[in-house]
mmCIF file of C-alpha atoms and ligand atoms in Angstrom:
data_model
loop_
_atom_site.group_PDB
_atom_site.id
_atom_site.type_symbol
_atom_site.label_atom_id
_atom_site.label_comp_id
_atom_site.label_asym_id
_atom_site.label_seq_id
_atom_site.Cartn_x
_atom_site.Cartn_y
_atom_site.Cartn_z
ATOM 1 C CA MET A 1 16.803 30.598 49.205
ATOM 2 C CA ALA A 2 20.266 29.450 49.082
ATOM 3 C CA GLY A 3 23.005 32.260 48.886
ATOM 4 C CA THR A 4 20.536 35.593 49.111
ATOM 5 C CA ALA A 5 19.191 37.083 52.003
ATOM 6 C CA GLN A 6 16.577 37.099 53.645
ATOM 7 C CA GLY A 7 13.201 37.922 51.674
ATOM 8 C CA TYR A 8 14.699 38.486 48.450
ATOM 9 C CA SER A 9 13.471 36.717 45.370
ATOM 10 C CA ASP A 10 16.395 34.409 43.026
ATOM 11 C CA ASP A 11 14.969 35.742 39.987
ATOM 12 C CA ALA A 12 15.147 39.723 41.683
ATOM 13 C CA MET A 13 18.597 39.068 43.219
ATOM 14 C CA SER A 14 19.431 38.110 39.476
ATOM 15 C CA GLY A 15 17.988 40.939 37.419
ATOM 16 C CA LYS A 16 15.360 39.018 35.493
ATOM 17 C CA HIS A 17 11.252 39.735 36.887
ATOM 18 C CA THR A 18 8.148 38.152 35.788
ATOM 19 C CA THR A 19 6.030 41.437 37.184
ATOM 20 C CA PRO A 20 5.466 44.036 34.289
ATOM 21 C CA VAL A 21 6.936 47.733 35.741
ATOM 22 C CA ILE A 22 4.991 49.576 33.304
ATOM 23 C CA PRO A 23 5.419 53.905 34.164
ATOM 24 C CA ALA A 24 2.990 55.469 35.495
ATOM 25 C CA ASP A 25 1.703 58.050 32.461
ATOM 26 C CA GLU A 26 -1.418 58.334 31.472
ATOM 27 C CA THR A 27 -1.799 54.794 29.564
ATOM 28 C CA GLY A 28 0.424 53.392 32.879
ATOM 29 C CA ILE A 29 -2.085 54.769 35.479
ATOM 30 C CA ALA A 30 -6.050 53.636 33.750
ATOM 31 C CA GLU A 31 -4.283 50.047 32.885
ATOM 32 C CA ALA A 32 -3.349 50.016 36.970
ATOM 33 C CA ALA A 33 -6.801 51.856 37.970
ATOM 34 C CA ALA A 34 -8.065 48.070 34.859
ATOM 35 C CA VAL A 35 -6.361 45.866 37.783
ATOM 36 C CA LEU A 36 -7.356 47.105 40.175
ATOM 37 C CA ALA A 37 -11.028 47.426 38.907
ATOM 38 C CA GLN A 38 -11.079 43.439 38.037
ATOM 39 C CA GLY A 39 -8.865 42.702 42.109
ATOM 40 C CA GLY A 40 -6.747 42.676 40.679
ATOM 41 C CA LEU A 41 -3.272 43.850 43.044
ATOM 42 C CA VAL A 42 -1.346 47.209 41.955
ATOM 43 C CA VAL A 43 2.043 48.369 43.434
ATOM 44 C CA ILE A 44 1.660 52.110 43.476
ATOM 45 C CA PRO A 45 3.919 54.734 44.616
ATOM 46 C CA THR A 46 2.745 57.277 47.532
ATOM 47 C CA GLU A 47 4.907 60.348 49.192
ATOM 48 C CA THR A 48 6.477 57.490 52.006
ATOM 49 C CA VAL A 49 6.599 54.114 49.752
ATOM 50 C CA TYR A 50 4.728 51.677 47.358
ATOM 51 C CA GLY A 51 2.409 50.687 48.135
ATOM 52 C CA LEU A 52 0.444 47.018 47.741
ATOM 53 C CA ALA A 53 -2.998 48.735 46.408
ATOM 54 C CA ALA A 54 -6.009 46.226 45.975
ATOM 55 C CA ARG A 55 -9.713 47.603 46.113
ATOM 56 C CA ALA A 56 -10.934 47.642 49.873
ATOM 57 C CA ASP A 57 -14.379 46.666 49.527
ATOM 58 C CA SER A 58 -13.974 43.969 48.096
ATOM 59 C CA ASP A 59 -12.864 40.517 50.278
ATOM 60 C CA ALA A 60 -11.389 38.068 47.841
ATOM 61 C CA ALA A 61 -9.478 41.375 46.098
ATOM 62 C CA VAL A 62 -8.189 42.306 50.212
ATOM 63 C CA ALA A 63 -7.557 38.674 51.107
ATOM 64 C CA ARG A 64 -4.693 38.589 47.470
ATOM 65 C CA ILE A 65 -2.471 41.382 49.899
ATOM 66 C CA TYR A 66 -2.668 38.610 52.447
ATOM 67 C CA GLU A 67 -1.268 36.364 50.805
ATOM 68 C CA ALA A 68 0.833 37.853 48.759
ATOM 69 C CA LYS A 69 3.105 39.857 51.778
ATOM 70 C CA GLY A 70 2.766 36.771 54.007
ATOM 71 C CA ARG A 71 1.214 39.251 56.684
ATOM 72 C CA PRO A 72 -0.809 37.918 59.513
ATOM 73 C CA SER A 73 -4.501 38.798 59.348
ATOM 74 C CA THR A 74 -4.253 40.389 62.527
ATOM 75 C CA ASN A 75 -1.645 43.103 61.379
ATOM 76 C CA PRO A 76 -4.837 45.643 59.703
ATOM 77 C CA LEU A 77 -4.655 47.861 56.958
ATOM 78 C CA ILE A 78 -4.472 50.984 54.994
ATOM 79 C CA VAL A 79 -7.801 52.815 53.457
ATOM 80 C CA HIS A 80 -6.608 55.027 51.447
ATOM 81 C CA VAL A 81 -8.925 57.497 49.360
ATOM 82 C CA ARG A 82 -8.277 60.288 47.278
ATOM 83 C CA ASP A 83 -10.269 63.637 49.735
ATOM 84 C CA LEU A 84 -11.768 63.749 53.500
ATOM 85 C CA SER A 85 -14.448 63.462 51.660
ATOM 86 C CA GLN A 86 -14.492 60.229 49.996
ATOM 87 C CA ALA A 87 -12.885 59.354 53.388
ATOM 88 C CA ARG A 88 -16.458 60.441 55.415
ATOM 89 C CA ARG A 89 -17.890 57.235 53.931
ATOM 90 C CA PHE A 90 -15.566 54.270 55.561
ATOM 91 C CA GLY A 91 -15.427 56.335 59.052
ATOM 92 C CA ALA A 92 -17.294 58.083 61.567
ATOM 93 C CA PHE A 93 -14.616 62.111 62.168
ATOM 94 C CA SER A 94 -14.894 64.199 64.619
ATOM 95 C CA PRO A 95 -13.839 67.821 65.328
ATOM 96 C CA LYS A 96 -11.323 66.685 65.712
ATOM 97 C CA ALA A 97 -10.117 64.048 63.173
ATOM 98 C CA GLU A 98 -11.707 67.229 60.934
ATOM 99 C CA ALA A 99 -8.771 69.871 62.043
ATOM 100 C CA LEU A 100 -5.707 67.276 61.815
ATOM 101 C CA ALA A 101 -7.567 65.786 57.928
ATOM 102 C CA LYS A 102 -7.965 69.380 56.858
ATOM 103 C CA LYS A 103 -4.070 70.681 58.486
ATOM 104 C CA HIS A 104 -2.170 67.370 56.817
ATOM 105 C CA TRP A 105 -4.520 65.788 53.884
ATOM 106 C CA PRO A 106 -3.426 65.163 50.907
ATOM 107 C CA GLY A 107 -0.296 63.917 53.152
ATOM 108 C CA SER A 108 2.128 61.486 55.098
ATOM 109 C CA LEU A 109 -1.133 61.437 57.709
ATOM 110 C CA THR A 110 -3.048 58.062 58.850
ATOM 111 C CA LEU A 111 -5.375 58.738 61.270
ATOM 112 C CA VAL A 112 -7.729 56.919 62.882
ATOM 113 C CA VAL A 113 -10.919 56.160 63.186
ATOM 114 C CA PRO A 114 -14.167 55.143 64.724
ATOM 115 C CA GLN A 115 -15.552 52.595 61.131
ATOM 116 C CA ARG A 116 -18.938 53.040 60.584
ATOM 117 C CA GLY A 117 -21.357 50.507 60.296
ATOM 118 C CA ASP A 118 -21.949 51.359 56.233
ATOM 119 C CA SER A 119 -18.354 52.056 54.806
ATOM 120 C CA GLY A 120 -19.486 48.487 52.592
ATOM 121 C CA LEU A 121 -15.219 47.837 53.472
ATOM 122 C CA ALA A 122 -13.823 43.702 53.480
ATOM 123 C CA GLN A 123 -13.733 42.617 57.131
ATOM 124 C CA ALA A 124 -10.275 41.401 57.224
ATOM 125 C CA VAL A 125 -8.986 45.798 55.555
ATOM 126 C CA THR A 126 -9.520 46.543 59.867
ATOM 127 C CA ALA A 127 -8.757 42.873 61.212
ATOM 128 C CA GLY A 128 -12.548 43.081 62.192
ATOM 129 C CA LEU A 129 -11.694 46.393 64.222
ATOM 130 C CA PRO A 130 -14.533 48.927 64.995
ATOM 131 C CA SER A 131 -11.599 51.655 63.741
ATOM 132 C CA VAL A 132 -10.560 52.124 60.086
ATOM 133 C CA ALA A 133 -6.938 53.572 59.277
ATOM 134 C CA ILE A 134 -7.372 56.280 56.613
ATOM 135 C CA ARG A 135 -5.464 58.401 54.160
ATOM 136 C CA VAL A 136 -4.956 60.852 51.427
ATOM 137 C CA PRO A 137 -1.508 60.285 49.543
ATOM 138 C CA ALA A 138 -0.383 63.263 48.155
ATOM 139 C CA HIS A 139 2.071 62.138 45.551
ATOM 140 C CA ARG A 140 1.334 62.359 42.067
ATOM 141 C CA VAL A 141 0.744 59.017 40.828
ATOM 142 C CA ALA A 142 -1.477 57.730 43.262
ATOM 143 C CA GLN A 143 -4.303 60.800 43.379
ATOM 144 C CA ALA A 144 -4.136 60.099 39.417
ATOM 145 C CA VAL A 145 -5.302 56.156 39.697
ATOM 146 C CA LEU A 146 -7.505 57.233 43.271
ATOM 147 C CA ALA A 147 -8.858 58.955 41.251
ATOM 148 C CA GLN A 148 -10.671 57.284 37.587
ATOM 149 C CA LEU A 149 -11.469 55.286 40.849
ATOM 150 C CA ASP A 150 -14.868 54.594 42.382
ATOM 151 C CA PHE A 151 -13.739 53.012 45.706
ATOM 152 C CA PRO A 152 -11.199 53.113 48.320
ATOM 153 C CA LEU A 153 -7.958 51.200 48.678
ATOM 154 C CA ALA A 154 -6.663 48.975 50.677
ATOM 155 C CA ALA A 155 -2.672 50.081 50.736
ATOM 156 C CA PRO A 156 0.386 48.074 52.791
ATOM 157 C CA SER A 157 3.644 49.009 51.761
ATOM 158 C CA ALA A 158 4.507 47.167 49.324
ATOM 159 C CA ASN A 159 6.881 43.527 50.663
ATOM 160 C CA ARG A 160 7.241 40.586 51.971
ATOM 161 C CA SER A 161 5.662 40.881 55.748
ATOM 162 C CA GLY A 162 8.984 41.777 57.870
ATOM 163 C CA PHE A 163 10.708 42.765 55.682
ATOM 164 C CA ILE A 164 12.411 45.996 54.585
ATOM 165 C CA SER A 165 9.846 48.344 52.350
ATOM 166 C CA PRO A 166 10.034 49.733 49.274
ATOM 167 C CA THR A 167 11.003 53.053 48.499
ATOM 168 C CA SER A 168 11.652 52.550 44.193
ATOM 169 C CA PRO A 169 10.214 48.985 41.142
ATOM 170 C CA GLU A 170 13.391 47.359 42.657
ATOM 171 C CA HIS A 171 12.761 47.218 46.124
ATOM 172 C CA VAL A 172 9.429 45.784 45.623
ATOM 173 C CA LEU A 173 10.606 43.636 43.073
ATOM 174 C CA ALA A 174 13.156 41.925 45.390
ATOM 175 C CA SER A 175 11.462 40.846 47.243
ATOM 176 C CA LEU A 176 7.706 40.232 45.719
ATOM 177 C CA ASP A 177 8.074 39.941 41.523
ATOM 178 C CA GLY A 178 5.759 37.042 40.681
ATOM 179 C CA ARG A 179 3.497 37.670 42.974
ATOM 180 C CA ILE A 180 1.892 40.905 42.138
ATOM 181 C CA ASP A 181 -0.018 41.520 39.009
ATOM 182 C CA MET A 182 1.760 44.695 37.883
ATOM 183 C CA VAL A 183 3.906 47.860 39.296
ATOM 184 C CA LEU A 184 3.946 51.866 38.733
ATOM 185 C CA ASP A 185 7.256 52.974 38.068
ATOM 186 C CA GLY A 186 6.651 56.941 39.526
ATOM 187 C CA GLY A 187 10.638 56.642 40.705
ATOM 188 C CA ALA A 188 12.327 57.270 44.115
ATOM 189 C CA THR A 189 9.642 58.700 46.075
ATOM 190 C CA GLU A 190 10.001 61.054 48.432
ATOM 191 C CA THR A 191 9.716 61.148 51.425
ATOM 192 C CA GLY A 192 10.726 57.566 53.065
ATOM 193 C CA VAL A 193 9.355 56.692 55.705
ATOM 194 C CA GLU A 194 6.034 54.624 56.353
ATOM 195 C CA SER A 195 3.144 57.323 57.099
ATOM 196 C CA THR A 196 2.701 58.928 60.996
ATOM 197 C CA ILE A 197 0.143 57.014 62.617
ATOM 198 C CA LEU A 198 -2.144 58.474 64.602
ATOM 199 C CA ALA A 199 -5.417 57.524 66.822
ATOM 200 C CA VAL A 200 -8.582 59.847 67.347
ATOM 201 C CA ARG A 201 -9.646 58.387 70.751
ATOM 202 C CA ASP A 202 -14.030 58.843 71.115
ATOM 203 C CA ASP A 203 -12.927 61.603 74.620
ATOM 204 C CA GLY A 204 -11.007 63.783 72.018
ATOM 205 C CA SER A 205 -6.916 62.518 72.769
ATOM 206 C CA ILE A 206 -4.612 61.153 70.472
ATOM 207 C CA ASP A 207 -2.448 58.128 70.796
ATOM 208 C CA GLU A 208 0.493 58.402 68.124
ATOM 209 C CA LEU A 209 1.140 55.241 66.976
ATOM 210 C CA ARG A 210 3.946 55.073 64.229
ATOM 211 C CA THR A 211 6.461 57.907 64.223
ATOM 212 C CA GLY A 212 7.018 59.660 60.863
ATOM 213 C CA PRO A 213 7.031 61.999 59.109
ATOM 214 C CA VAL A 214 4.637 64.257 60.422
ATOM 215 C CA ASP A 215 5.612 65.572 63.196
ATOM 216 C CA GLY A 216 4.857 67.210 67.161
ATOM 217 C CA PHE A 217 3.259 64.646 68.612
ATOM 218 C CA GLN A 218 3.981 62.109 71.579
ATOM 219 C CA ARG A 219 3.774 59.203 72.025
ATOM 220 C CA VAL A 220 0.696 58.382 75.247
ATOM 221 C CA ASP A 221 3.507 55.834 76.835
ATOM 222 C CA ARG A 222 6.203 58.387 75.997
ATOM 223 C CA SER A 223 8.939 54.555 76.399
ATOM 224 C CA SER A 224 12.540 56.815 74.716
ATOM 225 C CA VAL A 225 14.213 56.028 72.348
ATOM 226 C CA LEU A 226 17.151 54.618 74.838
ATOM 227 C CA GLU A 227 14.682 52.711 77.142
ATOM 228 C CA ARG A 228 13.424 50.386 74.419
ATOM 229 C CA ILE A 229 17.211 49.935 72.957
ATOM 230 C CA GLU A 230 17.923 48.535 77.269
ATOM 231 C CA ALA A 231 14.453 45.988 76.304
ATOM 232 C CA PRO A 232 14.940 45.241 73.150
ATOM 233 C CA GLY A 233 13.522 42.147 73.375
ATOM 234 C CA GLN A 234 9.908 43.696 73.376
ATOM 235 C CA LEU A 235 10.631 45.511 70.056
ATOM 236 C CA ALA A 236 8.965 43.974 67.225
ATOM 237 C CA SER A 237 10.840 42.774 64.516
ATOM 238 C CA HIS A 238 10.437 44.704 61.259
ATOM 239 C CA TYR A 239 11.874 46.257 58.667
ATOM 240 C CA ALA A 240 14.740 43.627 58.667
ATOM 241 C CA PRO A 241 16.690 42.527 56.575
ATOM 242 C CA GLY A 242 18.837 38.840 57.130
ATOM 243 C CA LYS A 243 21.304 39.967 59.003
ATOM 244 C CA PRO A 244 22.515 41.277 61.947
ATOM 245 C CA VAL A 245 22.320 45.013 62.460
ATOM 246 C CA ARG A 246 24.410 47.250 65.796
ATOM 247 C CA LEU A 247 22.884 50.238 65.882
ATOM 248 C CA ASP A 248 25.358 53.338 67.008
ATOM 249 C CA ALA A 249 27.710 53.040 65.376
ATOM 250 C CA ARG A 250 30.927 55.207 64.537
ATOM 251 C CA GLU A 251 33.251 52.832 63.104
ATOM 252 C CA ALA A 252 32.652 49.289 61.211
ATOM 253 C CA GLU A 253 33.571 46.561 62.337
ATOM 254 C CA HIS A 254 34.724 43.076 61.355
ATOM 255 C CA ASN A 255 32.452 42.401 58.724
ATOM 256 C CA GLU A 256 30.814 45.002 59.033
ATOM 257 C CA PHE A 257 28.614 47.050 56.126
ATOM 258 C CA LEU A 258 28.935 50.853 57.370
ATOM 259 C CA ILE A 259 25.475 53.205 56.478
ATOM 260 C CA GLY A 260 26.856 56.222 57.787
ATOM 261 C CA PHE A 261 25.350 59.773 58.372
ATOM 262 C CA GLY A 262 26.730 62.943 59.054
ATOM 263 C CA PRO A 263 30.087 62.522 60.274
ATOM 264 C CA VAL A 264 30.564 58.640 60.699
ATOM 265 C CA ARG A 265 31.596 58.251 56.876
ATOM 266 C CA GLY A 266 30.202 54.580 56.081
ATOM 267 C CA ASP A 267 30.513 52.013 52.842
ATOM 268 C CA VAL A 268 27.373 54.593 51.851
ATOM 269 C CA SER A 269 25.683 57.323 53.497
ATOM 270 C CA LEU A 270 22.350 58.549 54.962
ATOM 271 C CA SER A 271 22.979 61.138 54.162
ATOM 272 C CA SER A 272 26.748 62.908 54.125
ATOM 273 C CA ALA A 273 24.977 66.781 55.518
ATOM 274 C CA GLY A 274 23.261 65.329 57.840
ATOM 275 C CA ASP A 275 20.123 65.950 56.710
ATOM 276 C CA LEU A 276 17.037 64.060 58.541
ATOM 277 C CA ALA A 277 14.821 64.550 55.111
ATOM 278 C CA GLU A 278 17.296 63.243 52.774
ATOM 279 C CA ALA A 279 18.172 60.186 55.414
ATOM 280 C CA ALA A 280 14.588 59.951 55.960
ATOM 281 C CA ALA A 281 15.066 59.055 51.670
ATOM 282 C CA ARG A 282 17.782 57.080 51.606
ATOM 283 C CA LEU A 283 17.014 54.465 54.728
ATOM 284 C CA TYR A 284 15.086 51.860 53.076
ATOM 285 C CA ASP A 285 17.394 52.400 49.666
ATOM 286 C CA CYS A 286 20.850 52.108 51.975
ATOM 287 C CA LEU A 287 19.270 49.135 54.129
ATOM 288 C CA HIS A 288 18.599 46.565 50.654
ATOM 289 C CA LEU A 289 22.286 47.678 49.421
ATOM 290 C CA ALA A 290 23.069 46.591 52.902
ATOM 291 C CA ALA A 291 21.298 42.488 52.984
ATOM 292 C CA GLN A 292 22.791 42.623 49.433
ATOM 293 C CA ALA A 293 26.244 43.109 50.071
ATOM 294 C CA ASP A 294 29.174 40.374 50.519
ATOM 295 C CA LYS A 295 29.318 41.177 54.912
ATOM 296 C CA SER A 296 27.111 39.175 57.224
ATOM 297 C CA ARG A 297 27.153 41.854 59.696
ATOM 298 C CA ILE A 298 25.225 45.352 59.492
ATOM 299 C CA ALA A 299 26.311 48.724 61.565
ATOM 300 C CA VAL A 300 24.386 51.993 61.345
ATOM 301 C CA ALA A 301 25.659 55.958 61.877
ATOM 302 C CA PRO A 302 23.735 57.553 65.208
ATOM 303 C CA VAL A 303 21.641 59.466 64.331
ATOM 304 C CA PRO A 304 19.480 61.669 65.839
ATOM 305 C CA ASN A 305 15.967 62.078 67.534
ATOM 306 C CA GLU A 306 14.475 64.687 66.692
ATOM 307 C CA GLY A 307 12.178 65.328 63.890
ATOM 308 C CA LEU A 308 11.965 63.240 61.254
ATOM 309 C CA GLY A 309 14.192 61.402 63.090
ATOM 310 C CA ARG A 310 12.005 59.777 65.571
ATOM 311 C CA ALA A 311 10.323 57.801 62.539
ATOM 312 C CA ILE A 312 14.193 56.882 61.162
ATOM 313 C CA ASN A 313 15.251 55.488 64.488
ATOM 314 C CA ASP A 314 12.560 53.776 65.490
ATOM 315 C CA ARG A 315 12.451 52.300 61.859
ATOM 316 C CA LEU A 316 16.693 51.493 62.688
ATOM 317 C CA LEU A 317 15.350 49.832 65.474
ATOM 318 C CA ARG A 318 12.513 47.663 64.586
ATOM 319 C CA ALA A 319 15.727 46.376 62.050
ATOM 320 C CA ALA A 320 17.319 45.302 65.000
ATOM 321 C CA ALA A 321 15.080 43.746 66.996
ATOM 322 C CA PRO A 322 16.090 39.640 67.012
ATOM 323 C CA VAL A 323 13.728 38.023 64.760
ATOM 324 C CA ASP A 324 11.606 36.185 67.375
HETATM 325 P P1 AMP B 1 1.895 49.866 57.109
HETATM 326 O O1 AMP B 1 0.158 49.522 55.885
HETATM 327 O O2 AMP B 1 2.824 48.121 56.687
HETATM 328 O O3 AMP B 1 2.015 50.160 56.585
HETATM 329 O O4 AMP B 1 1.032 49.129 58.182
HETATM 330 C C1 AMP B 1 -0.096 49.922 58.279
HETATM 331 C C2 AMP B 1 -0.568 49.870 60.118
HETATM 332 O O5 AMP B 1 -1.662 50.553 60.468
HETATM 333 C C3 AMP B 1 0.315 48.554 60.899
HETATM 334 O O6 AMP B 1 0.736 49.011 61.775
HETATM 335 C C4 AMP B 1 -2.096 48.766 61.347
HETATM 336 O O7 AMP B 1 -1.090 48.073 63.317
HETATM 337 C C5 AMP B 1 -1.997 49.880 61.323
HETATM 338 N N1 AMP B 1 -3.220 49.818 61.739
HETATM 339 C C6 AMP B 1 -4.215 49.723 60.020
HETATM 340 N N2 AMP B 1 -5.562 50.183 60.972
HETATM 341 C C7 AMP B 1 -5.315 50.523 62.063
HETATM 342 C C8 AMP B 1 -7.151 49.811 63.343
HETATM 343 N N3 AMP B 1 -7.607 50.274 63.245
HETATM 344 N N4 AMP B 1 -5.797 50.660 64.421
HETATM 345 C C9 AMP B 1 -5.041 50.017 65.058
HETATM 346 N N5 AMP B 1 -3.703 50.785 64.170
HETATM 347 C C10 AMP B 1 -4.411 50.134 62.845
HETATM 348 MG MG1 MG B 2 5.150 47.538 56.134
#
């Protein structure tokens, strides 16, 4: 892999690829459903990021997800279903969980609820936990695929474990080419950052386990972004571009590729208008461009820590955390 950023395959870098990329039309969706039914790995677009999908009721299919991503088996997967009534077959929904699902599904909210004893899910999906994470994606293509299936899909982000998440088929091929059966091409994803994850506890309390597009929940530990910047060693490295990342940068220093925002102009910009929704949608594309650029370091302009900015800063902090 000399000369390529960590996580990129040589073929993808040179523009050749071996995994078929199929347009997400009626034929492509039917083909994807058939490959999934046989236990295959299909990358599908969702409104957040591209997901590496396999049937969640098959031990063998789920094992292939972990293998393709190089994901530690202790890190559970999100189960994707078509609607709340299908979700109820796998999780126990308290009145609070029902209310959240009705308010936000389909959409970018994942709910962690107690797993039903008769869920029939592969044990590896939940990494052996008594709970299960469930989401109903809003994307037209994800919905169309799920509508053709009588089983749920486990679908983590379609990237090698720890590497930058994918918001386009090109990003997917950059790290998973040859390790998956097909990619359904639905163009660039709209939202661009992963779902908000909420755990709904038995006592009715809610813990935000991951910040995301659905906003308005506070993390229980309430640790501020600044406190976390001061203790970067405590952050799990994730979304790592394979180069050092410096945050809160107002201009590029020597050998830095600068990702701008608002008034800070860079080699690329998250959003020159300072729009947080645009910045979220462009975040991973900018990180992919920075990873492939001719500079050895990455700098990122400050992004306000409000609304979608919280999710963006959460991902940036992890991208900047040192790799263990
Ligand atoms: P990804 O699939 O890459 O978007 O990551 C899924 C996230 O969901 C990971 O951070 C998991 O730790 C989290 N997750 C999945 N299932 C559970 C669960 N049962 N309890 C808590 N967190 C979960
Ligand atoms: Mg991921």
